[in-house]
C-alpha positions as MATLAB code, in Angstrom:
seq = 'XXXXXXXXXXXXXXXXXXXXXXXXXXXXXXXXXXXXXXXXXXXXXXXXXXXXXXXXXXXXXXXXXXXXXXXXXXXXXXXXXXXXXXXXXXXXXXXXXXXXXXXXXXXXXXXXXXXXXXXXXXXXXXXXXXXXXXXXXXXXXXXXXXXXXXXXXXXXXXXXXXXXXXXXXXXXXXXXXXXXXXXXXXXXXXXXXXXXXXXXXXXXXXXXXXX';
ca = [
     -18.703  -51.378   20.294;
     -15.535  -51.340   22.350;
     -13.623  -52.935   19.473;
     -14.894  -50.253   17.078;
     -13.900  -47.542   19.531;
     -10.430  -49.016   19.814;
     -10.057  -49.064   16.035;
     -11.311  -45.484   15.724;
      -9.000  -44.350   18.519;
      -6.063  -46.099   16.887;
      -6.819  -44.581   13.481;
      -7.302  -41.116   15.024;
      -4.009  -41.430   16.902;
      -2.176  -42.449   13.756;
      -3.729  -39.534   11.827;
      -2.651  -37.137   14.547;
       0.866  -38.526   14.515;
       1.031  -38.310   10.701;
      -0.381  -34.767   10.717;
       2.088  -33.665   13.359;
       4.909  -35.238   11.387;
       3.883  -33.417    8.230;
       3.582  -30.097   10.093;
       6.991  -30.575   11.710;
       8.521  -31.450    8.340;
       6.948  -28.380    6.719;
       8.147  -26.218    9.575;
      11.694  -27.542    9.297;
      11.645  -27.059    5.532;
      10.388  -23.489    5.882;
      13.025  -22.740    8.522;
      15.763  -24.221    6.332;
      14.626  -22.218    3.298;
      14.630  -19.027    5.373;
      18.060  -19.898    6.737;
      19.404  -20.450    3.231;
      17.934  -17.156    2.052;
      19.566  -15.327    4.947;
      22.911  -16.945    4.234;
      22.697  -16.031    0.568;
      21.552  -12.540    1.501;
      24.609  -12.192    3.731;
      26.874  -13.102    0.814;
      25.162  -10.480   -1.361;
      25.384   -7.879    1.398;
      29.099   -8.537    1.740;
      29.608   -7.864   -1.966;
      27.386   -4.764   -1.838;
      29.341   -3.468    1.165;
      32.592   -3.929   -0.743;
      31.154   -2.012   -3.719;
      29.993    0.813   -1.477;
      33.420    1.028    0.155;
      35.127    1.256   -3.236;
      32.615    3.815   -4.486;
      33.063    5.979   -1.391;
      36.811    6.128   -2.003;
      36.263    7.144   -5.625;
      33.636    9.727   -4.691;
      35.939   11.219   -2.045;
      38.693   11.507   -4.645;
      36.310   13.102   -7.147;
      34.940   15.541   -4.544;
      38.479   16.624   -3.681;
      39.439   17.053   -7.345;
      36.398   19.142   -8.225;
      36.695   21.229   -5.088;
      40.278   21.990   -6.148;
      38.964   22.941   -9.584;
      36.509   25.384   -8.002;
      39.308   26.991   -6.013;
      41.526   27.181   -9.094;
      38.814   28.777  -11.215;
      38.215   31.411   -8.523;
      41.952   32.076   -8.312;
      42.273   32.374  -12.103;
      39.393   34.866  -12.221;
      40.979   36.925   -9.449;
      44.294   36.962  -11.336;
      42.588   38.040  -14.548;
      40.806   40.852  -12.752;
      44.076   42.026  -11.240;
      46.474   41.644  -14.175;
      44.215   41.320  -17.220;
      46.592   38.658  -18.512;
      45.666   35.283  -19.887;
      47.460   32.076  -19.042;
      47.075   28.341  -19.418;
      44.443   27.120  -17.015;
      45.014   23.667  -15.602;
      42.055   21.717  -14.248;
      41.962   18.078  -13.179;
      38.970   16.406  -14.841;
      38.624   12.994  -13.230;
      36.175   10.509  -14.673;
      33.993    8.780  -12.124;
      33.561    5.021  -12.225;
      31.231    3.401   -9.701;
      30.654   -0.331   -9.215;
      27.018   -1.462   -9.062;
      27.205   -5.048  -10.286;
      26.344   -6.701   -6.986;
      23.421   -4.335   -6.314;
      21.986   -4.856   -9.811;
      22.398   -8.628   -9.506;
      20.602   -8.576   -6.160;
      17.525   -6.965   -7.722;
      16.498  -10.264   -9.264;
      17.123  -12.302   -6.087;
      14.445  -13.348   -3.593;
      16.975  -13.157   -0.763;
      16.372   -9.408   -0.479;
      12.862  -10.153    0.786;
      14.406  -11.000    4.158;
      15.994   -7.544    4.549;
      14.473   -4.548    6.350;
      12.734   -2.053    4.078;
      14.791    0.810    5.573;
      18.005   -0.885    4.496;
      16.728   -1.506    0.968;
      15.691    2.144    0.669;
      19.141    3.330    1.820;
      20.916    1.013   -0.637;
      18.681    2.032   -3.507;
      19.193    5.737   -2.790;
      22.964    5.267   -2.687;
      23.016    3.488   -6.015;
      20.689    5.949   -7.734;
      22.724    8.931   -6.499;
      25.929    7.220   -7.624;
      24.456    6.773  -11.102;
      23.469   10.451  -11.253;
      26.889   11.609  -10.064;
      28.646    9.386  -12.594;
      26.453   10.758  -15.378;
      27.105   14.387  -14.387;
      30.876   13.952  -14.124;
      31.441   11.930  -17.247;
      29.020   13.942  -19.398;
      30.901   17.101  -18.440;
      34.211   15.530  -19.441;
      32.990   13.981  -22.701;
      31.332   17.202  -23.847;
      34.816   18.702  -24.213;
      35.914   22.243  -23.466;
      37.963   24.776  -25.364;
      41.543   25.399  -24.358;
      41.292   28.723  -22.538;
      44.920   29.532  -23.297;
      43.844   30.185  -26.907;
      41.693   33.133  -25.884;
      43.399   36.525  -25.881;
      40.397   38.417  -24.543;
      40.633   38.430  -20.740;
      36.920   39.297  -20.445;
      36.063   36.220  -22.501;
      38.313   34.113  -20.318;
      36.684   35.507  -17.192;
      33.149   34.799  -18.430;
      34.170   31.313  -19.489;
      35.769   30.643  -16.120;
      32.626   31.815  -14.343;
      30.601   29.330  -16.352;
      33.058   26.503  -15.729;
      33.057   27.286  -12.011;
      29.260   26.953  -11.912;
      29.523   23.595  -13.639;
      32.192   22.435  -11.182;
      29.945   23.431   -8.278;
      27.007   21.550   -9.762;
      29.108   18.455  -10.298;
      30.466   18.632   -6.766;
      26.925   18.876   -5.401;
      25.975   15.618   -7.114;
      29.210   13.974   -5.999;
      28.741   15.147   -2.409;
      25.167   13.840   -2.368;
      26.246   10.459   -3.728;
      29.058   10.341   -1.169;
      26.711   11.172    1.703;
      24.064    8.630    0.670;
      26.720    5.934    0.117;
      28.232    6.541    3.556;
      24.820    6.370    5.198;
      23.923    3.199    3.305;
      27.203    1.539    4.273;
      26.695    2.535    7.907;
      23.198    1.019    7.938;
      24.441   -2.078    6.165;
      27.207   -2.611    8.720;
      24.710   -2.112   11.551;
      22.359   -4.739   10.115;
      25.115   -7.263    9.487;
      26.438   -6.827   13.012;
      23.128   -6.916   14.900;
      20.582   -8.419   12.525;
      18.329   -5.378   12.935;
      18.177   -1.641   12.355;
      17.580    1.022   14.959;
      15.203    3.744   13.836;
      17.040    6.968   12.971;
      16.037   10.471   12.081;
      18.747   11.920    9.914;
      18.563   15.550    8.853;
      21.333   16.376    6.406;
      21.470   19.537    4.338;
      23.499   19.958    1.160;
      23.775   23.275   -0.572;
      25.755   24.872   -3.336;
      26.155   28.341   -4.788;
      25.773   28.595   -8.543;
];
């Protein structure tokens, strides 16, 4: 009986050793896969951060240009009301180009599964608002507008300018919203890359426009 017990004990010990070895190997493999995903996610985040930075610069430029257009349209209307004279109206219509290649590429990657949901929501909001702003700006430009200098009727010019001003304000609202969401997303992204986590925030931001 003692010989049988020794054999059983030996077999049991070997099974335990083998089982532990398998578990350790599986654990190491899982850790390595997670490590690789995080490294690849970091590369993607770096590219997304670069895109956001570039988009913010373009959005700031567009916001400035369309704010200037609003001011110009108001000044032109005031001049028409005072003098009743028509002149050539000069507006700067800047097309908006936003980069989203890295974000779109990341949608098909499993690496994003390692990121906090709050960060993914912020990045998605930024990219959706950028798409909407780009559509608003470029659609306005491609639609084409009559040369106001051809109109001799100051009342017609004034009504047209009022309509253009409303469109400028609407465009600027979309651009401002895209700019705000992109800045917030970039801020959250930098926070996560620096600390590996996100601190809960309650952000109340109000955007308004007068049409």
